[in-house]
């Protein structure tokens, strides 16, 4: 068996692993990255990027269909149609371009990329199976970075297969199901459920808890719930899934009162969460300290074993690509001798529903729970000129700040295109902004961002574009 040695061995070429490898290569560290599937990982191939492409295409199609009815803008189009195979090809083209970009960047940084599945032998050695009929390769390293990501959670009562699909299959539809039942009203269920509805499927969402996007507060999710109803998405909240019926054409559910019913389904998308990928590749043998299902790390992404590091979904919530990338970049710098700690003031979370939802820092209930005495204020997009010109008066920007010194601890927004406000929200909190700073900075007019300034003004008791309470 061929044996190679390297300073840093990265297992997994998703956003956590490939960013670590690029930075390490830039810093002159001999780096090898092993990827069993496709460079870019879940995010690029079957996650963030393809889902946002499909969501965009579905939104455009829905807009065209709306113009075919009646448009206040005076736009008229003949009855539009969508050729799904072409939509999927377009989405695949974006993924391929980005994946090619990642491969190019790794090469330019001098990273050795090995295609194959890594199996851990010990904290310094892996064996890689590179393909049928090919010899295994042994790689010995000084530092090992674990970045294998996460895997989808299956429902025991309704395992994947046949008409029961995960987000991966939902992102590459061969045809549109007439009736789609979505299990789970979290990120994936609502992002993809909404997209399928806009593409023309009848969509029914089943959620175990009593609200959609239960991780967020009522005020924030109310516009999303209202929009789902407007779009004609049926919601069954507080319901548990019992499995498919005997003929396999309906999902049996039970509500909080114990009443059972059946939801006809041509396809079922199960989106009830993801778990860190901890088993099946020898990681168990390292006997690392765990945090429930995730690998426990410190604020430098060190595991309990010397020179074994872990980043991304393997390390648990929040399972977001930008967190994985930030961790990966930091680990490379620490290995290169720099002093770094992972202590972000806030990690933004964006849900690409319609309307979009952004949460950065603490929400009012979270601030209260943390024992902080806070004030909060929101500015509605109904009073924002730019939102009106975009036909999107739904939603608001909300700010949360400490009552004593006005330090901003949270920004949230729900509304069209608010994902793009997440950068300003993150900067604000990371830079320790106070309400007076946000209120005093000149915001370009007319933009959605003006709602940030107005929310801060309102929190200070001196709003300009809504009446004082
Ligand atoms: P991954 O991206 O999962 O990469 C891990 C890689 O390791 C994979 O390529 C895998 O093949 C490889 N691997 C695993 N084991 C081995 C082994 N033994 N040997 C070799 N290779 C191995 N996050 C966001 O921030 N924004 C979004 O909009 C967003 N949308 C999403 C939409 C969907 C449908 C899904 C499923 C996820 C989405 N996410 C989103 C989450 C995001 O994709 C993950 O948080 C992110 O990909 C985690 O990065 P990672 O590097 O930890 O792991
Ligand atoms: P999620 O945790 O966001 O949502 C799962 C939902 O399923 C929850 O509301 C939960 O209450 C519900 N649920 C759990 N078991 C159930 C059951 N038996 N019956 C009915 N409902 C049930 O998980 P997800 O949507 O699968 O997404 C997985 C991860 O991927 C997320 O945690 C997130 O980190 C990541 N992701 C992020 C984005 C984004 O950033 N825009 C988009 C998609 C996915």
PDB file of N, CA and C and ligand atoms in Angstrom, residues 51-52 155 183-189 191 206-209 211 213-214 239-241 271-274 317-320 322 350-352, ligand 2:
ATOM      1  N   UNK A  51     -30.347  24.709  -3.617  1.00  0.00           N
ATOM      2  CA  UNK A  51     -31.669  25.073  -3.079  1.00  0.00           C
ATOM      3  C   UNK A  51     -31.997  26.524  -3.409  1.00  0.00           C
ATOM      4  N   UNK A  52     -30.986  27.388  -3.322  1.00  0.00           N
ATOM      5  CA  UNK A  52     -31.289  28.790  -3.630  1.00  0.00           C
ATOM      6  C   UNK A  52     -31.563  28.986  -5.125  1.00  0.00           C
ATOM      7  N   UNK A 155     -36.982   9.043   9.254  1.00  0.00           N
ATOM      8  CA  UNK A 155     -38.064   8.714  10.183  1.00  0.00           C
ATOM      9  C   UNK A 155     -38.206   7.197  10.226  1.00  0.00           C
ATOM     10  N   UNK A 183     -42.575  16.734   5.562  1.00  0.00           N
ATOM     11  CA  UNK A 183     -42.546  16.490   7.011  1.00  0.00           C
ATOM     12  C   UNK A 183     -41.442  17.349   7.614  1.00  0.00           C
ATOM     13  N   UNK A 184     -41.820  18.291   8.488  1.00  0.00           N
ATOM     14  CA  UNK A 184     -40.861  19.201   9.097  1.00  0.00           C
ATOM     15  C   UNK A 184     -41.015  20.596   8.529  1.00  0.00           C
ATOM     16  N   UNK A 185     -41.355  21.535   9.411  1.00  0.00           N
ATOM     17  CA  UNK A 185     -41.507  22.929   8.965  1.00  0.00           C
ATOM     18  C   UNK A 185     -40.321  23.757   9.428  1.00  0.00           C
ATOM     19  N   UNK A 186     -39.099  23.168   9.249  1.00  0.00           N
ATOM     20  CA  UNK A 186     -37.872  23.904   9.559  1.00  0.00           C
ATOM     21  C   UNK A 186     -37.337  24.540   8.298  1.00  0.00           C
ATOM     22  N   UNK A 187     -36.011  24.742   8.275  1.00  0.00           N
ATOM     23  CA  UNK A 187     -35.381  25.410   7.132  1.00  0.00           C
ATOM     24  C   UNK A 187     -35.732  24.727   5.808  1.00  0.00           C
ATOM     25  N   UNK A 188     -35.396  23.413   5.743  1.00  0.00           N
ATOM     26  CA  UNK A 188     -35.514  22.737   4.445  1.00  0.00           C
ATOM     27  C   UNK A 188     -36.974  22.573   4.044  1.00  0.00           C
ATOM     28  N   UNK A 189     -37.798  22.139   5.011  1.00  0.00           N
ATOM     29  CA  UNK A 189     -39.213  21.911   4.717  1.00  0.00           C
ATOM     30  C   UNK A 189     -39.880  23.145   4.147  1.00  0.00           C
ATOM     31  N   UNK A 191     -38.290  26.053   2.957  1.00  0.00           N
ATOM     32  CA  UNK A 191     -37.651  26.604   1.743  1.00  0.00           C
ATOM     33  C   UNK A 191     -38.093  25.795   0.512  1.00  0.00           C
ATOM     34  N   UNK A 206     -46.382  18.970   7.401  1.00  0.00           N
ATOM     35  CA  UNK A 206     -46.706  18.397   8.717  1.00  0.00           C
ATOM     36  C   UNK A 206     -45.568  18.752   9.667  1.00  0.00           C
ATOM     37  N   UNK A 207     -45.887  19.350  10.789  1.00  0.00           N
ATOM     38  CA  UNK A 207     -44.853  19.750  11.752  1.00  0.00           C
ATOM     39  C   UNK A 207     -45.258  19.258  13.144  1.00  0.00           C
ATOM     40  N   UNK A 208     -44.266  18.664  13.854  1.00  0.00           N
ATOM     41  CA  UNK A 208     -44.545  18.092  15.180  1.00  0.00           C
ATOM     42  C   UNK A 208     -44.884  19.188  16.196  1.00  0.00           C
ATOM     43  N   UNK A 209     -44.230  20.322  16.092  1.00  0.00           N
ATOM     44  CA  UNK A 209     -44.481  21.399  17.054  1.00  0.00           C
ATOM     45  C   UNK A 209     -45.651  22.262  16.565  1.00  0.00           C
ATOM     46  N   UNK A 211     -45.835  25.397  15.658  1.00  0.00           N
ATOM     47  CA  UNK A 211     -45.586  26.573  14.819  1.00  0.00           C
ATOM     48  C   UNK A 211     -44.655  26.212  13.668  1.00  0.00           C
ATOM     49  N   UNK A 213     -41.244  27.066  11.577  1.00  0.00           N
ATOM     50  CA  UNK A 213     -39.929  27.551  12.018  1.00  0.00           C
ATOM     51  C   UNK A 213     -39.903  27.729  13.537  1.00  0.00           C
ATOM     52  N   UNK A 214     -40.138  26.635  14.265  1.00  0.00           N
ATOM     53  CA  UNK A 214     -40.302  26.760  15.716  1.00  0.00           C
ATOM     54  C   UNK A 214     -39.068  27.289  16.448  1.00  0.00           C
ATOM     55  N   UNK A 239     -48.605  17.823  14.773  1.00  0.00           N
ATOM     56  CA  UNK A 239     -48.993  16.475  14.306  1.00  0.00           C
ATOM     57  C   UNK A 239     -47.773  15.571  14.202  1.00  0.00           C
ATOM     58  N   UNK A 240     -47.963  14.301  14.499  1.00  0.00           N
ATOM     59  CA  UNK A 240     -46.864  13.351  14.324  1.00  0.00           C
ATOM     60  C   UNK A 240     -47.193  12.424  13.156  1.00  0.00           C
ATOM     61  N   UNK A 241     -46.124  12.002  12.487  1.00  0.00           N
ATOM     62  CA  UNK A 241     -46.292  11.151  11.307  1.00  0.00           C
ATOM     63  C   UNK A 241     -46.250   9.685  11.733  1.00  0.00           C
ATOM     64  N   UNK A 271     -37.894  16.219   6.067  1.00  0.00           N
ATOM     65  CA  UNK A 271     -36.887  17.232   6.413  1.00  0.00           C
ATOM     66  C   UNK A 271     -37.003  17.524   7.898  1.00  0.00           C
ATOM     67  N   UNK A 272     -36.557  16.535   8.692  1.00  0.00           N
ATOM     68  CA  UNK A 272     -36.696  16.656  10.148  1.00  0.00           C
ATOM     69  C   UNK A 272     -35.340  16.839  10.826  1.00  0.00           C
ATOM     70  N   UNK A 273     -34.369  17.326  10.091  1.00  0.00           N
ATOM     71  CA  UNK A 273     -33.080  17.658  10.674  1.00  0.00           C
ATOM     72  C   UNK A 273     -31.943  16.829  10.115  1.00  0.00           C
ATOM     73  N   UNK A 274     -30.735  17.179  10.537  1.00  0.00           N
ATOM     74  CA  UNK A 274     -29.529  16.459  10.117  1.00  0.00           C
ATOM     75  C   UNK A 274     -28.691  16.143  11.356  1.00  0.00           C
ATOM     76  N   UNK A 317     -24.775  22.245  16.185  1.00  0.00           N
ATOM     77  CA  UNK A 317     -25.478  23.468  15.796  1.00  0.00           C
ATOM     78  C   UNK A 317     -24.645  24.717  16.093  1.00  0.00           C
ATOM     79  N   UNK A 318     -24.877  25.803  15.346  1.00  0.00           N
ATOM     80  CA  UNK A 318     -25.713  25.858  14.159  1.00  0.00           C
ATOM     81  C   UNK A 318     -25.020  25.220  12.954  1.00  0.00           C
ATOM     82  N   UNK A 319     -25.748  24.348  12.265  1.00  0.00           N
ATOM     83  CA  UNK A 319     -25.167  23.671  11.095  1.00  0.00           C
ATOM     84  C   UNK A 319     -25.320  24.575   9.882  1.00  0.00           C
ATOM     85  N   UNK A 320     -24.413  25.502   9.750  1.00  0.00           N
ATOM     86  CA  UNK A 320     -24.487  26.488   8.664  1.00  0.00           C
ATOM     87  C   UNK A 320     -23.145  26.586   7.962  1.00  0.00           C
ATOM     88  N   UNK A 322     -21.530  29.090   6.600  1.00  0.00           N
ATOM     89  CA  UNK A 322     -20.607  30.187   6.931  1.00  0.00           C
ATOM     90  C   UNK A 322     -19.907  29.957   8.261  1.00  0.00           C
ATOM     91  N   UNK A 350     -30.103  32.701   8.121  1.00  0.00           N
ATOM     92  CA  UNK A 350     -31.046  33.207   7.123  1.00  0.00           C
ATOM     93  C   UNK A 350     -31.929  32.066   6.660  1.00  0.00           C
ATOM     94  N   UNK A 351     -33.226  32.286   6.645  1.00  0.00           N
ATOM     95  CA  UNK A 351     -34.112  31.290   6.085  1.00  0.00           C
ATOM     96  C   UNK A 351     -34.675  31.874   4.789  1.00  0.00           C
ATOM     97  N   UNK A 352     -34.420  31.160   3.681  1.00  0.00           N
ATOM     98  CA  UNK A 352     -34.788  31.697   2.361  1.00  0.00           C
ATOM     99  C   UNK A 352     -36.221  31.301   1.999  1.00  0.00           C
TER     100      UNK A 352
HETATM  101  P1  LIG B   2     -34.616  21.861  10.997  1.00  0.00           P
HETATM  102  O1  LIG B   2     -34.057  21.489  12.313  1.00  0.00           O
HETATM  103  O2  LIG B   2     -34.461  23.244  10.501  1.00  0.00           O
HETATM  104  O3  LIG B   2     -36.183  21.548  10.974  1.00  0.00           O
HETATM  105  C1  LIG B   2     -36.698  20.294  11.288  1.00  0.00           C
HETATM  106  C2  LIG B   2     -38.174  20.475  11.644  1.00  0.00           C
HETATM  107  O4  LIG B   2     -38.770  19.208  11.674  1.00  0.00           O
HETATM  108  C3  LIG B   2     -38.390  21.117  13.014  1.00  0.00           C
HETATM  109  O5  LIG B   2     -39.330  22.154  12.913  1.00  0.00           O
HETATM  110  C4  LIG B   2     -38.884  19.956  13.878  1.00  0.00           C
HETATM  111  O6  LIG B   2     -39.754  20.383  14.905  1.00  0.00           O
HETATM  112  C5  LIG B   2     -39.606  19.112  12.831  1.00  0.00           C
HETATM  113  N1  LIG B   2     -39.709  17.696  13.165  1.00  0.00           N
HETATM  114  C6  LIG B   2     -38.778  16.896  13.735  1.00  0.00           C
HETATM  115  N2  LIG B   2     -39.233  15.628  13.817  1.00  0.00           N
HETATM  116  C7  LIG B   2     -40.489  15.623  13.274  1.00  0.00           C
HETATM  117  C8  LIG B   2     -41.473  14.614  13.052  1.00  0.00           C
HETATM  118  N3  LIG B   2     -41.247  13.346  13.398  1.00  0.00           N
HETATM  119  N4  LIG B   2     -42.638  14.972  12.480  1.00  0.00           N
HETATM  120  C9  LIG B   2     -42.867  16.267  12.110  1.00  0.00           C
HETATM  121  N5  LIG B   2     -41.973  17.252  12.296  1.00  0.00           N
HETATM  122  C10 LIG B   2     -40.797  16.946  12.856  1.00  0.00           C
HETATM  123  O7  LIG B   2     -33.984  20.782   9.978  1.00  0.00           O
HETATM  124  P2  LIG B   2     -33.982  20.733   8.394  1.00  0.00           P
HETATM  125  O8  LIG B   2     -35.001  21.637   7.830  1.00  0.00           O
HETATM  126  O9  LIG B   2     -33.993  19.292   8.037  1.00  0.00           O
HETATM  127  O10 LIG B   2     -32.551  21.324   8.045  1.00  0.00           O
HETATM  128  C11 LIG B   2     -31.359  20.652   8.518  1.00  0.00           C
HETATM  129  C12 LIG B   2     -30.262  21.649   8.768  1.00  0.00           C
HETATM  130  O11 LIG B   2     -29.789  22.153   7.527  1.00  0.00           O
HETATM  131  C13 LIG B   2     -30.718  22.876   9.549  1.00  0.00           C
HETATM  132  O12 LIG B   2     -30.558  22.697  10.928  1.00  0.00           O
HETATM  133  C14 LIG B   2     -29.826  23.949   9.044  1.00  0.00           C
HETATM  134  O13 LIG B   2     -28.708  24.012   9.884  1.00  0.00           O
HETATM  135  C15 LIG B   2     -29.417  23.499   7.672  1.00  0.00           C
HETATM  136  N6  LIG B   2     -30.101  24.321   6.634  1.00  0.00           N
HETATM  137  C16 LIG B   2     -29.906  25.660   6.616  1.00  0.00           C
HETATM  138  C17 LIG B   2     -30.529  26.431   5.658  1.00  0.00           C
HETATM  139  C18 LIG B   2     -30.281  27.911   5.634  1.00  0.00           C
HETATM  140  O14 LIG B   2     -29.351  28.351   6.287  1.00  0.00           O
HETATM  141  N7  LIG B   2     -31.052  28.699   4.891  1.00  0.00           N
HETATM  142  C19 LIG B   2     -31.387  25.868   4.733  1.00  0.00           C
HETATM  143  C20 LIG B   2     -31.589  24.500   4.791  1.00  0.00           C
HETATM  144  C21 LIG B   2     -30.931  23.739   5.745  1.00  0.00           C
END
